[in-house]
PDB file of C-alpha atoms and ligand atoms in Angstrom:
ATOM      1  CA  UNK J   1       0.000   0.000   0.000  1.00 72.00           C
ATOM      2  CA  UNK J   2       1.008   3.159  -0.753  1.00 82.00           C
ATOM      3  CA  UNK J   3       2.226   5.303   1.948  1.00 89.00           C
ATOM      4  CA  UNK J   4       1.157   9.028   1.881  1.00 96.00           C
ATOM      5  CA  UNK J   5       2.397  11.442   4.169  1.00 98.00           C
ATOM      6  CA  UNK J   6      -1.017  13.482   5.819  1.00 98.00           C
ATOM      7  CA  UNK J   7       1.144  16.672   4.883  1.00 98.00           C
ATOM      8  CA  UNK J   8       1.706  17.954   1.034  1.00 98.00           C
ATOM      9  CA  UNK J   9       3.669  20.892  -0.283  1.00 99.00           C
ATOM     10  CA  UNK J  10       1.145  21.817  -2.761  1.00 99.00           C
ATOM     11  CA  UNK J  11       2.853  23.644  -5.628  1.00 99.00           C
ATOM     12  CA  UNK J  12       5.971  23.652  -3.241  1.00 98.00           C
ATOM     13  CA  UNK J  13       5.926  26.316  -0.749  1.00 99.00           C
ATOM     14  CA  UNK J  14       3.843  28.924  -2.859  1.00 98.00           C
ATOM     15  CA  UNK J  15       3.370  31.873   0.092  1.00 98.00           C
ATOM     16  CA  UNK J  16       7.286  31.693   0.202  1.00 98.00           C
ATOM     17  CA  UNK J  17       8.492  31.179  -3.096  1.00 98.00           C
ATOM     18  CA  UNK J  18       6.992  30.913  -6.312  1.00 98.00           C
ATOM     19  CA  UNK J  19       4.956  28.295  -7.119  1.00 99.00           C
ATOM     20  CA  UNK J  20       5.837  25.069  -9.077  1.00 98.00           C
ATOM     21  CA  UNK J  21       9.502  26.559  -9.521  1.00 98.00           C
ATOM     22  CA  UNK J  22      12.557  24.678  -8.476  1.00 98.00           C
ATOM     23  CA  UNK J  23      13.082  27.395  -5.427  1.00 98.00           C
ATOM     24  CA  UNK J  24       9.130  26.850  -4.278  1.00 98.00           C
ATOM     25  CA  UNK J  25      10.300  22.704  -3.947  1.00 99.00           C
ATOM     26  CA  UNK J  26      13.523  23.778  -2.437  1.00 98.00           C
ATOM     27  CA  UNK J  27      11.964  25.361   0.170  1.00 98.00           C
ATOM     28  CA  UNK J  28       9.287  23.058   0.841  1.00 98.00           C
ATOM     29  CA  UNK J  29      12.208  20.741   1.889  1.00 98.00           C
ATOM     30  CA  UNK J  30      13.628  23.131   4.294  1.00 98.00           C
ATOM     31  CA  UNK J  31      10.041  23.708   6.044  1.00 98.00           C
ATOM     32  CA  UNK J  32      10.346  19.663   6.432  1.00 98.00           C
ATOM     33  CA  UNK J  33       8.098  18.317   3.791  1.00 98.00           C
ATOM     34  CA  UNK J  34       8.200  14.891   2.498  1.00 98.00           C
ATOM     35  CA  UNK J  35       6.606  15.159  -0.220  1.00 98.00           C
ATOM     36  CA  UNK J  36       5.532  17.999  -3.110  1.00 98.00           C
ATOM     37  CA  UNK J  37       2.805  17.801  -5.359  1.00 99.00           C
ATOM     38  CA  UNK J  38       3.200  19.808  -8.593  1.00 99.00           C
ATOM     39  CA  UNK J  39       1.205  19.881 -11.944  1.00 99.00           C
ATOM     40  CA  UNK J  40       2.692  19.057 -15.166  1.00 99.00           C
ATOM     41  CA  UNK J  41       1.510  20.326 -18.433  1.00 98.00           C
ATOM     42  CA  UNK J  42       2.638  19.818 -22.540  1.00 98.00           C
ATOM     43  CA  UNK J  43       4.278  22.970 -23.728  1.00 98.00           C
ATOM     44  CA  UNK J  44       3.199  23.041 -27.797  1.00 98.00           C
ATOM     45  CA  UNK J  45       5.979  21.377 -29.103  1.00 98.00           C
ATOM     46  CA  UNK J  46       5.024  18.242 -26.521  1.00 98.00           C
ATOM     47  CA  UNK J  47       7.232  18.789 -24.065  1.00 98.00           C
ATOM     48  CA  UNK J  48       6.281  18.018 -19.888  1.00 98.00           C
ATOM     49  CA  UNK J  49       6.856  21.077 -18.002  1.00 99.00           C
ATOM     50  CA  UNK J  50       5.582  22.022 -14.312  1.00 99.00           C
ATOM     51  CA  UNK J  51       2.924  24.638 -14.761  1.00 98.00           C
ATOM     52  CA  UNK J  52      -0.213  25.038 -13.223  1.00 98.00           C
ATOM     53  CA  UNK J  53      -2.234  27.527 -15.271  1.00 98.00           C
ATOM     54  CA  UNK J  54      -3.364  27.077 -18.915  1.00 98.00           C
ATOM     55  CA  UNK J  55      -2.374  30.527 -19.813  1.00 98.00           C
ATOM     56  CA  UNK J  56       1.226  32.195 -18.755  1.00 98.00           C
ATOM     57  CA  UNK J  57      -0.238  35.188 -17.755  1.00 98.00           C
ATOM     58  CA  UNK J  58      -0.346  34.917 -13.920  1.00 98.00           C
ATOM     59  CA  UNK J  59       3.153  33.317 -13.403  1.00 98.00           C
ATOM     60  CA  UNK J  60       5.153  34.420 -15.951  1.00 98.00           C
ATOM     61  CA  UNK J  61       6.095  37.656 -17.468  1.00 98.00           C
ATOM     62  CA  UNK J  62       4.879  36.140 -20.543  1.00 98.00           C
ATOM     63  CA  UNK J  63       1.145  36.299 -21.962  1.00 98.00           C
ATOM     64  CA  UNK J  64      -1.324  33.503 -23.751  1.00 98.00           C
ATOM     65  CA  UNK J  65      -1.502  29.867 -23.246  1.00 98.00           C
ATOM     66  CA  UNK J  66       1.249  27.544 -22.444  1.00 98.00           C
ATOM     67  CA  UNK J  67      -0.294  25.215 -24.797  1.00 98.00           C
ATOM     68  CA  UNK J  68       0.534  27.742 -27.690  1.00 98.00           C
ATOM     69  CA  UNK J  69       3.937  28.478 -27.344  1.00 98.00           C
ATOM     70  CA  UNK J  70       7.125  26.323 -27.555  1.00 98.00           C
ATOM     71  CA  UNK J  71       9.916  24.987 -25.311  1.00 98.00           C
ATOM     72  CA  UNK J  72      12.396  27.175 -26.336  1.00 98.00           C
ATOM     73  CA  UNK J  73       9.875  30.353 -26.139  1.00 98.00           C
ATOM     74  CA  UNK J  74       8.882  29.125 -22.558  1.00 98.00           C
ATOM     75  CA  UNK J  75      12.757  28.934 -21.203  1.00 97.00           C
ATOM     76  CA  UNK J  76      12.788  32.145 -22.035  1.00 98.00           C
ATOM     77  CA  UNK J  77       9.934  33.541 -19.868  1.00 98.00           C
ATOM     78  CA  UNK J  78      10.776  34.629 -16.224  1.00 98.00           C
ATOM     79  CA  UNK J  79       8.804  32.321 -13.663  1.00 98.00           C
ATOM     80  CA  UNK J  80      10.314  34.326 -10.515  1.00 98.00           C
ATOM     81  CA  UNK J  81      10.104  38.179 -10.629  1.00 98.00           C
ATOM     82  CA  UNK J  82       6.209  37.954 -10.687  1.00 98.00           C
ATOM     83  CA  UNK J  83       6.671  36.714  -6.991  1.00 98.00           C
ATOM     84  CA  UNK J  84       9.291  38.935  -5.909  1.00 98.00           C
ATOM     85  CA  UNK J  85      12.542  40.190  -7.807  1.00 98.00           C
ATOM     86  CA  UNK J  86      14.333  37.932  -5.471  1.00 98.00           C
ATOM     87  CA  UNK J  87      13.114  34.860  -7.318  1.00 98.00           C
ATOM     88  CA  UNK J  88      13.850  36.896 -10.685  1.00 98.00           C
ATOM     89  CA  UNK J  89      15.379  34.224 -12.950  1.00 97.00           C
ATOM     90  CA  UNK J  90      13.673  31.181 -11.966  1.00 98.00           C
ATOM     91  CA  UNK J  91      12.376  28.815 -14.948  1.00 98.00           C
ATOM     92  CA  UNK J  92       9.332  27.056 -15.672  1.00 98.00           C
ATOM     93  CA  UNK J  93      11.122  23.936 -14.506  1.00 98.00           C
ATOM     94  CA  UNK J  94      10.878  20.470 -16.812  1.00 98.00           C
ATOM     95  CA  UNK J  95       9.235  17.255 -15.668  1.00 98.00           C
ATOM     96  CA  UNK J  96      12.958  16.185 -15.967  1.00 98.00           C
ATOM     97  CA  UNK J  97      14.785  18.585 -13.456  1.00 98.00           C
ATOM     98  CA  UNK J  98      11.206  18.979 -10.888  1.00 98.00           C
ATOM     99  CA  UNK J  99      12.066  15.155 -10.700  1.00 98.00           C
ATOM    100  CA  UNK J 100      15.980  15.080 -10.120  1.00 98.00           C
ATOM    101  CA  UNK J 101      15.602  17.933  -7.626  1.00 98.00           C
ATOM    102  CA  UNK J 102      13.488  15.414  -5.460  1.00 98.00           C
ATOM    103  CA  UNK J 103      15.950  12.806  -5.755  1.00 98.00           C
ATOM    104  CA  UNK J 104      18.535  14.914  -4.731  1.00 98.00           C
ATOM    105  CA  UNK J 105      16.571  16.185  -2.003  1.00 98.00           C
ATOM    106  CA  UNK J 106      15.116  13.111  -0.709  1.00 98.00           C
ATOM    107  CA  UNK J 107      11.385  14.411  -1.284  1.00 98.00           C
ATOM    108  CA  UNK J 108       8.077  12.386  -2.400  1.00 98.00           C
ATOM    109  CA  UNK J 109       6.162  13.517  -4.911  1.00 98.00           C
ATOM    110  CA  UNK J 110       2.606  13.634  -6.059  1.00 98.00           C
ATOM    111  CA  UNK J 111       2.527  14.485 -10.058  1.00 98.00           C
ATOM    112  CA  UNK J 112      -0.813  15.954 -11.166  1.00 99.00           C
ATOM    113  CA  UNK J 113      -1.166  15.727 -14.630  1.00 98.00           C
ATOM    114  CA  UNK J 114      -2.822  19.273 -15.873  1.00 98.00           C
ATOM    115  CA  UNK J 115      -3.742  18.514 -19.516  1.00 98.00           C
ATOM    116  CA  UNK J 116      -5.362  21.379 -21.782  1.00 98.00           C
ATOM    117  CA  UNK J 117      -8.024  20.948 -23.681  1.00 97.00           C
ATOM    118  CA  UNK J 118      -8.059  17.528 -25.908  1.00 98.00           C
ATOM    119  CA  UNK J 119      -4.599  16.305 -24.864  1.00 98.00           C
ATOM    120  CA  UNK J 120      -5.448  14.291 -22.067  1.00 98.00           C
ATOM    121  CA  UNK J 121      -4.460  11.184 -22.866  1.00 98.00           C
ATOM    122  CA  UNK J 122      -1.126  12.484 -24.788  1.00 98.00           C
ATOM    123  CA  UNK J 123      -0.077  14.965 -21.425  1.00 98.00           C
ATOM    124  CA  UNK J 124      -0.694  11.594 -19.368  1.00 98.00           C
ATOM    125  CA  UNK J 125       1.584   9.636 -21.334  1.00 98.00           C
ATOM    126  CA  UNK J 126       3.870  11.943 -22.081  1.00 98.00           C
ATOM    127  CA  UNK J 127       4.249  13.196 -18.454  1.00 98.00           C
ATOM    128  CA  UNK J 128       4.425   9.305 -17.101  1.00 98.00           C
ATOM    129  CA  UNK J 129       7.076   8.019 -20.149  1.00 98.00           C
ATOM    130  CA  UNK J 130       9.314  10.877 -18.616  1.00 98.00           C
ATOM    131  CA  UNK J 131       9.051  10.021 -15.212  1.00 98.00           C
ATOM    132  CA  UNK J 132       9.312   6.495 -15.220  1.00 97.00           C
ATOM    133  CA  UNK J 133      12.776   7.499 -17.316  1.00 96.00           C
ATOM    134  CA  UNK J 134      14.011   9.627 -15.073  1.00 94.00           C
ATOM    135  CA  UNK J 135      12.462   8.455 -11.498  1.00 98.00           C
ATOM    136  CA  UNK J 136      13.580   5.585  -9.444  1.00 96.00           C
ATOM    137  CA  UNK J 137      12.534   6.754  -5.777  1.00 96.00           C
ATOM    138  CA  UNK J 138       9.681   5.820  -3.726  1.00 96.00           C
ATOM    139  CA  UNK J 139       6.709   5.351  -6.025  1.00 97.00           C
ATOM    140  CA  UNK J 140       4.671   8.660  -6.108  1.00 98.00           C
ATOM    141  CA  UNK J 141       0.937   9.466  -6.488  1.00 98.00           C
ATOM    142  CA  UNK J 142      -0.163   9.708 -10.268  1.00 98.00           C
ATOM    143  CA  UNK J 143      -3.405  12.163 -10.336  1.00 98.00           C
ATOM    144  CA  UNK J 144      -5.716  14.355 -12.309  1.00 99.00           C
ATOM    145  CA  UNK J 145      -9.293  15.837 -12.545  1.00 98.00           C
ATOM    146  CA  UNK J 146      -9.028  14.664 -15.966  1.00 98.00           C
ATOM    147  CA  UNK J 147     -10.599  10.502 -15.420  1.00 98.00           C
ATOM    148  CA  UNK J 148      -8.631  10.349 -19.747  1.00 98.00           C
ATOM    149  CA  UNK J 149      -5.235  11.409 -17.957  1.00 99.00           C
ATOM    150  CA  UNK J 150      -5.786   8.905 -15.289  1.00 98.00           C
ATOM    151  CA  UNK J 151      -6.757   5.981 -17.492  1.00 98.00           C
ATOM    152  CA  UNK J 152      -3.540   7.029 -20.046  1.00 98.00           C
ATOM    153  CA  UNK J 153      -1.420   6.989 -16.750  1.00 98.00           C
ATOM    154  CA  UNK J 154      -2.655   3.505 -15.819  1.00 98.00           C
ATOM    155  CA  UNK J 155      -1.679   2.483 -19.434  1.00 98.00           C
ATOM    156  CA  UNK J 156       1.357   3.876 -19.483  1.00 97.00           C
ATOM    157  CA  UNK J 157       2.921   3.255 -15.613  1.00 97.00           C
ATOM    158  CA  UNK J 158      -0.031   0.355 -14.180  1.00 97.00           C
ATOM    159  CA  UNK J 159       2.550   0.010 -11.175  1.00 97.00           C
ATOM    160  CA  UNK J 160       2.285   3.626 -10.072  1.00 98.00           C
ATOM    161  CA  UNK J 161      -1.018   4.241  -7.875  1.00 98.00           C
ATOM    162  CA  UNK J 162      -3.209   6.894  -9.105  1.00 98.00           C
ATOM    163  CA  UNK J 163      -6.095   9.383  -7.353  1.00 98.00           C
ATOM    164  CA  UNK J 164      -8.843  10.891  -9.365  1.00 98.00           C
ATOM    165  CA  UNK J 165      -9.515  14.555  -8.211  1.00 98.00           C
ATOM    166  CA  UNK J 166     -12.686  16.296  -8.122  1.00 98.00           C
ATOM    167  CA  UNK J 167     -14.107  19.411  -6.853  1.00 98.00           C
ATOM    168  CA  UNK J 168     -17.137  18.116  -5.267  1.00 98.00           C
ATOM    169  CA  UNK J 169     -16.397  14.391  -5.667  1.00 98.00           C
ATOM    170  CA  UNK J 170     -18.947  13.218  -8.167  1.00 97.00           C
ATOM    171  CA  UNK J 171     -21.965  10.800  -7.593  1.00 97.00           C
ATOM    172  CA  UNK J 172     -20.772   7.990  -9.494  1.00 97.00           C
ATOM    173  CA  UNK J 173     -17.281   7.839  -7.684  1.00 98.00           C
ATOM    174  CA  UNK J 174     -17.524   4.471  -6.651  1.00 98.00           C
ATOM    175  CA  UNK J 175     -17.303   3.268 -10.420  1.00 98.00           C
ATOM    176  CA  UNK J 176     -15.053   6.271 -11.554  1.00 98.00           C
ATOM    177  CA  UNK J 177     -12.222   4.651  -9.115  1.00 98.00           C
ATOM    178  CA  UNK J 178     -12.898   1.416  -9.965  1.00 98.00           C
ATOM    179  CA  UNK J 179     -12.702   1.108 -13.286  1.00 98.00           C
ATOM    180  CA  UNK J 180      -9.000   3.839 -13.166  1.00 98.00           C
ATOM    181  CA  UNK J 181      -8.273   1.242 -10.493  1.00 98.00           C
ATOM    182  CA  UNK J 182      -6.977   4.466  -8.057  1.00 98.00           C
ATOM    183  CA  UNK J 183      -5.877   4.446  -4.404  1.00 98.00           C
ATOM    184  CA  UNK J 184      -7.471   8.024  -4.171  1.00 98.00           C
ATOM    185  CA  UNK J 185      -9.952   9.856  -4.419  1.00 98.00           C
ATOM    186  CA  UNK J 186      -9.147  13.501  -3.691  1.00 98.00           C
ATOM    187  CA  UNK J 187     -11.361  16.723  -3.187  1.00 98.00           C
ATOM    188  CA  UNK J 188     -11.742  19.846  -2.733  1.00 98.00           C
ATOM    189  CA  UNK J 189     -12.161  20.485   1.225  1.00 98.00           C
ATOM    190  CA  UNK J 190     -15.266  22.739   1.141  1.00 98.00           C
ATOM    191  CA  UNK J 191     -17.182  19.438  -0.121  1.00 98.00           C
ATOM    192  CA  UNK J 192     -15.636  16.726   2.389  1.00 98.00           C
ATOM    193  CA  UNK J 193     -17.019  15.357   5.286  1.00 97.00           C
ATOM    194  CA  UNK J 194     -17.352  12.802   7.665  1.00 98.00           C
ATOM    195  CA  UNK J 195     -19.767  10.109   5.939  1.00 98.00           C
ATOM    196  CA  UNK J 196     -18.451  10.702   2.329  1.00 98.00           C
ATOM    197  CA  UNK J 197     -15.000   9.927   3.769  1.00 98.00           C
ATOM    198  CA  UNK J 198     -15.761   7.013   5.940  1.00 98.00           C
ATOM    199  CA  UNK J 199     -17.463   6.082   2.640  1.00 98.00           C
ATOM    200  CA  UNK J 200     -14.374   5.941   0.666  1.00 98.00           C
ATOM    201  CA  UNK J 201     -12.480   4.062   3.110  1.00 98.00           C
ATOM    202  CA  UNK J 202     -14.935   1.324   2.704  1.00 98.00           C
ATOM    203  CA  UNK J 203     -14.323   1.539  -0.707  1.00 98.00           C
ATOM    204  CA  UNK J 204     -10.597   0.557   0.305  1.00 98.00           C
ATOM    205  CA  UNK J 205      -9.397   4.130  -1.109  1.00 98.00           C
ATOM    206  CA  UNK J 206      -7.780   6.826   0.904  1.00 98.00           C
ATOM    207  CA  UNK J 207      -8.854  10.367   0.711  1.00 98.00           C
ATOM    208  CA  UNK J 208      -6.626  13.625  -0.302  1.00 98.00           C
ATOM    209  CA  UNK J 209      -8.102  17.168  -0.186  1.00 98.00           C
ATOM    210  CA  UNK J 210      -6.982  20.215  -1.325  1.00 98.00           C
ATOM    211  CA  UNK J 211      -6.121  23.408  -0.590  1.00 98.00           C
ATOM    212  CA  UNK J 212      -6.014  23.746   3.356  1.00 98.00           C
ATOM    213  CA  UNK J 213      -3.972  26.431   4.942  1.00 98.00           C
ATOM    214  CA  UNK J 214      -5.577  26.675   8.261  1.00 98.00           C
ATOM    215  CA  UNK J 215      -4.893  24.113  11.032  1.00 98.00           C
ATOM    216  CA  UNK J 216      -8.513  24.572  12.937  1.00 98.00           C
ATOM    217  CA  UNK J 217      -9.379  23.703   9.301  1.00 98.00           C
ATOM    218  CA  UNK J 218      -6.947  20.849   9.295  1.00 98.00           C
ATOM    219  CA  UNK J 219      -7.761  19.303  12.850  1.00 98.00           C
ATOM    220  CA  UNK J 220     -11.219  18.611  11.632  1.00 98.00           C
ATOM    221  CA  UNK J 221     -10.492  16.795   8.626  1.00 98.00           C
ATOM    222  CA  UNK J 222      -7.910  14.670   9.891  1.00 98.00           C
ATOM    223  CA  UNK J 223     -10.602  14.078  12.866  1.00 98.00           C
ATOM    224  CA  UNK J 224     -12.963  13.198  10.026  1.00 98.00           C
ATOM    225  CA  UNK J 225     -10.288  10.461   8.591  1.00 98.00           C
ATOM    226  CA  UNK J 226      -8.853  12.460   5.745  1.00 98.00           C
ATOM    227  CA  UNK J 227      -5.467  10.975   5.054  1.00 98.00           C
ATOM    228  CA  UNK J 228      -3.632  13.798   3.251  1.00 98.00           C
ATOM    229  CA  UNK J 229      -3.809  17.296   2.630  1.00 98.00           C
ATOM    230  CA  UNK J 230      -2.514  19.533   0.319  1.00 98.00           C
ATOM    231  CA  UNK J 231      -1.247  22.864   1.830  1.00 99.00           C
ATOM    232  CA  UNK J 232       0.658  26.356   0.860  1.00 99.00           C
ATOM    233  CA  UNK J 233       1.522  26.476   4.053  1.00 98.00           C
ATOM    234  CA  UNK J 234       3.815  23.623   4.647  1.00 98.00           C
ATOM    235  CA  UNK J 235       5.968  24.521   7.330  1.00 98.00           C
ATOM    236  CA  UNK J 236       3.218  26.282   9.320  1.00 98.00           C
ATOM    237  CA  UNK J 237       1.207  22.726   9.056  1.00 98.00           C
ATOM    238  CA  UNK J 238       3.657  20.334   9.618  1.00 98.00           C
ATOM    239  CA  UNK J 239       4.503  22.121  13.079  1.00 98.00           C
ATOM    240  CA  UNK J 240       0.994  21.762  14.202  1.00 97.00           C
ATOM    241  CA  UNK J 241       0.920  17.955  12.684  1.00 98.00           C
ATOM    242  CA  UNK J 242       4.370  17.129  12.857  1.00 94.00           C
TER     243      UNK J 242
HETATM  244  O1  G3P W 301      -3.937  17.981  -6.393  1.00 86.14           O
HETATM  245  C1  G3P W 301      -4.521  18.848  -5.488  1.00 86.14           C
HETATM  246  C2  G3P W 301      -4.650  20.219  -6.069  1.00 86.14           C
HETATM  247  O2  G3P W 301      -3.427  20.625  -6.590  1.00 86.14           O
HETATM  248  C3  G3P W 301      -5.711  20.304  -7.130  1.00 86.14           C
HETATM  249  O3  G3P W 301      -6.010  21.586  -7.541  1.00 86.14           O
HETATM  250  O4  G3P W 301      -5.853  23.530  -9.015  1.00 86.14           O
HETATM  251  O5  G3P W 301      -4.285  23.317  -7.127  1.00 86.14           O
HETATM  252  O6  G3P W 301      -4.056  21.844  -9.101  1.00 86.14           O
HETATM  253  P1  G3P W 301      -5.004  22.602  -8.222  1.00 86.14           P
HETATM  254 MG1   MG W 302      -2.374  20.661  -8.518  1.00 86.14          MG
END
């Protein structure tokens, strides 16, 4: 069985750093997390890069869609200064380097695969060919919102356990994580709560949720059985649940 730590650097250590950048997973490790999660998305030219957004606006100085613009044209682009000029410099990191960081660092990972529009199945496989190249750590957590990403992953990596994500987690879960065969099911906190978690237990899944940056907020799910959660706040958290 797959063993999740209850604490996840989601996106790194975004309030500190900037967010799915080597520095944001860097410091994640120095707060004491064991594990990242990051999103990975195909730059237009095919290539697996950690990015959250589909368009550059937000966390780049550039402008438009990742999915429009080349490798070469994204190296370019400064992932950093947006956050503060100290960060001014950093790169939209590759699948590749995200990955050898962790080694290096001894961190976990949980890769969510971000697909745009119609390249769901080709991010998945794309995103998992690389990893399973490049990775030879503890196995990680393969997931998406995208249930086409998580059925390309299974194809692609079978051995590497998978979560489906959701926002409100969906009425037909129980078939949804059969048939992608996942060891999570993972949701947005708001939605949680006691009986749909005890519910997925009995399912034999465990349960992830996402984005929690207050503790009180914290206590209560993990009092409610969630497993893991997902938190900008990493070293705050993982002094309160060590
Ligand atoms: O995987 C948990 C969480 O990262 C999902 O939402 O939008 O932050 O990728 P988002
Ligand atoms: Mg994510």
């Amino acid at each position: 069985m797959l063993k999740i730590p209850r604490i996840i650097a989601h996106r790194g250590s975004p309030k500190a750093a900037p967010e799915n950048t080597l520095a944001s997973f860097r410091r994640a490790a120095r707060e004491g997390a064991a594990w990242v999660e990051f999103d990975v998305a195909l730059t237009l030219d095919g290539r697996p890069v950690v990015f959250h957004d589909d368009a550059l606006d937000r966390t780049t100085d550039g402008a438009g869609l990742l999915a429009d613009i080349s490798f070469d044209i994204l190296r370019d682009l400064d992932a950093g200064s947006w956050f503060s000029s100290a960060f001014k410099g950093e790169m939209v990191p590759t699948l590749e380097e995200a990955l050898e960081l962790f080694a290096e660092l001894g961190l976990g990972f949980n890769m969510e695969i971000k697909p745009s529009a119609g390249r769901e199945v080709e991010t998945a496989e794309v995103a998992l060919a690389t990893a399973r190249e490049c990775w030879n750590g503890p196995l990680p957590l393969i997931s998406s919102f995208s249930r086409l990403s998580v059925a390309a992953a299974k194809e692609v990596q079978p051995g590497w356990p998978r979560g489906i994500l959701f926002d409100r987690v969906a009425e037909d879960w129980r078939d949804v994580a059969a048939k992608l065969d996942v060891v999570s099911v993972g949701a947005n906190h708001r939605h949680l709560d006691r009986e749909l978690i005890a519910a997925v237990h009995a399912d034999g899944r465990k349960v992830t949720s996402y984005t929690v940056n207050e503790s009180e907020r914290a206590s209560l799910l993990f009092s409610w059985g969630v497993d893991a959660l997902f938190t900008d706040v990493p070293g705050a958290m993982l002094k309160n649940f060590p």
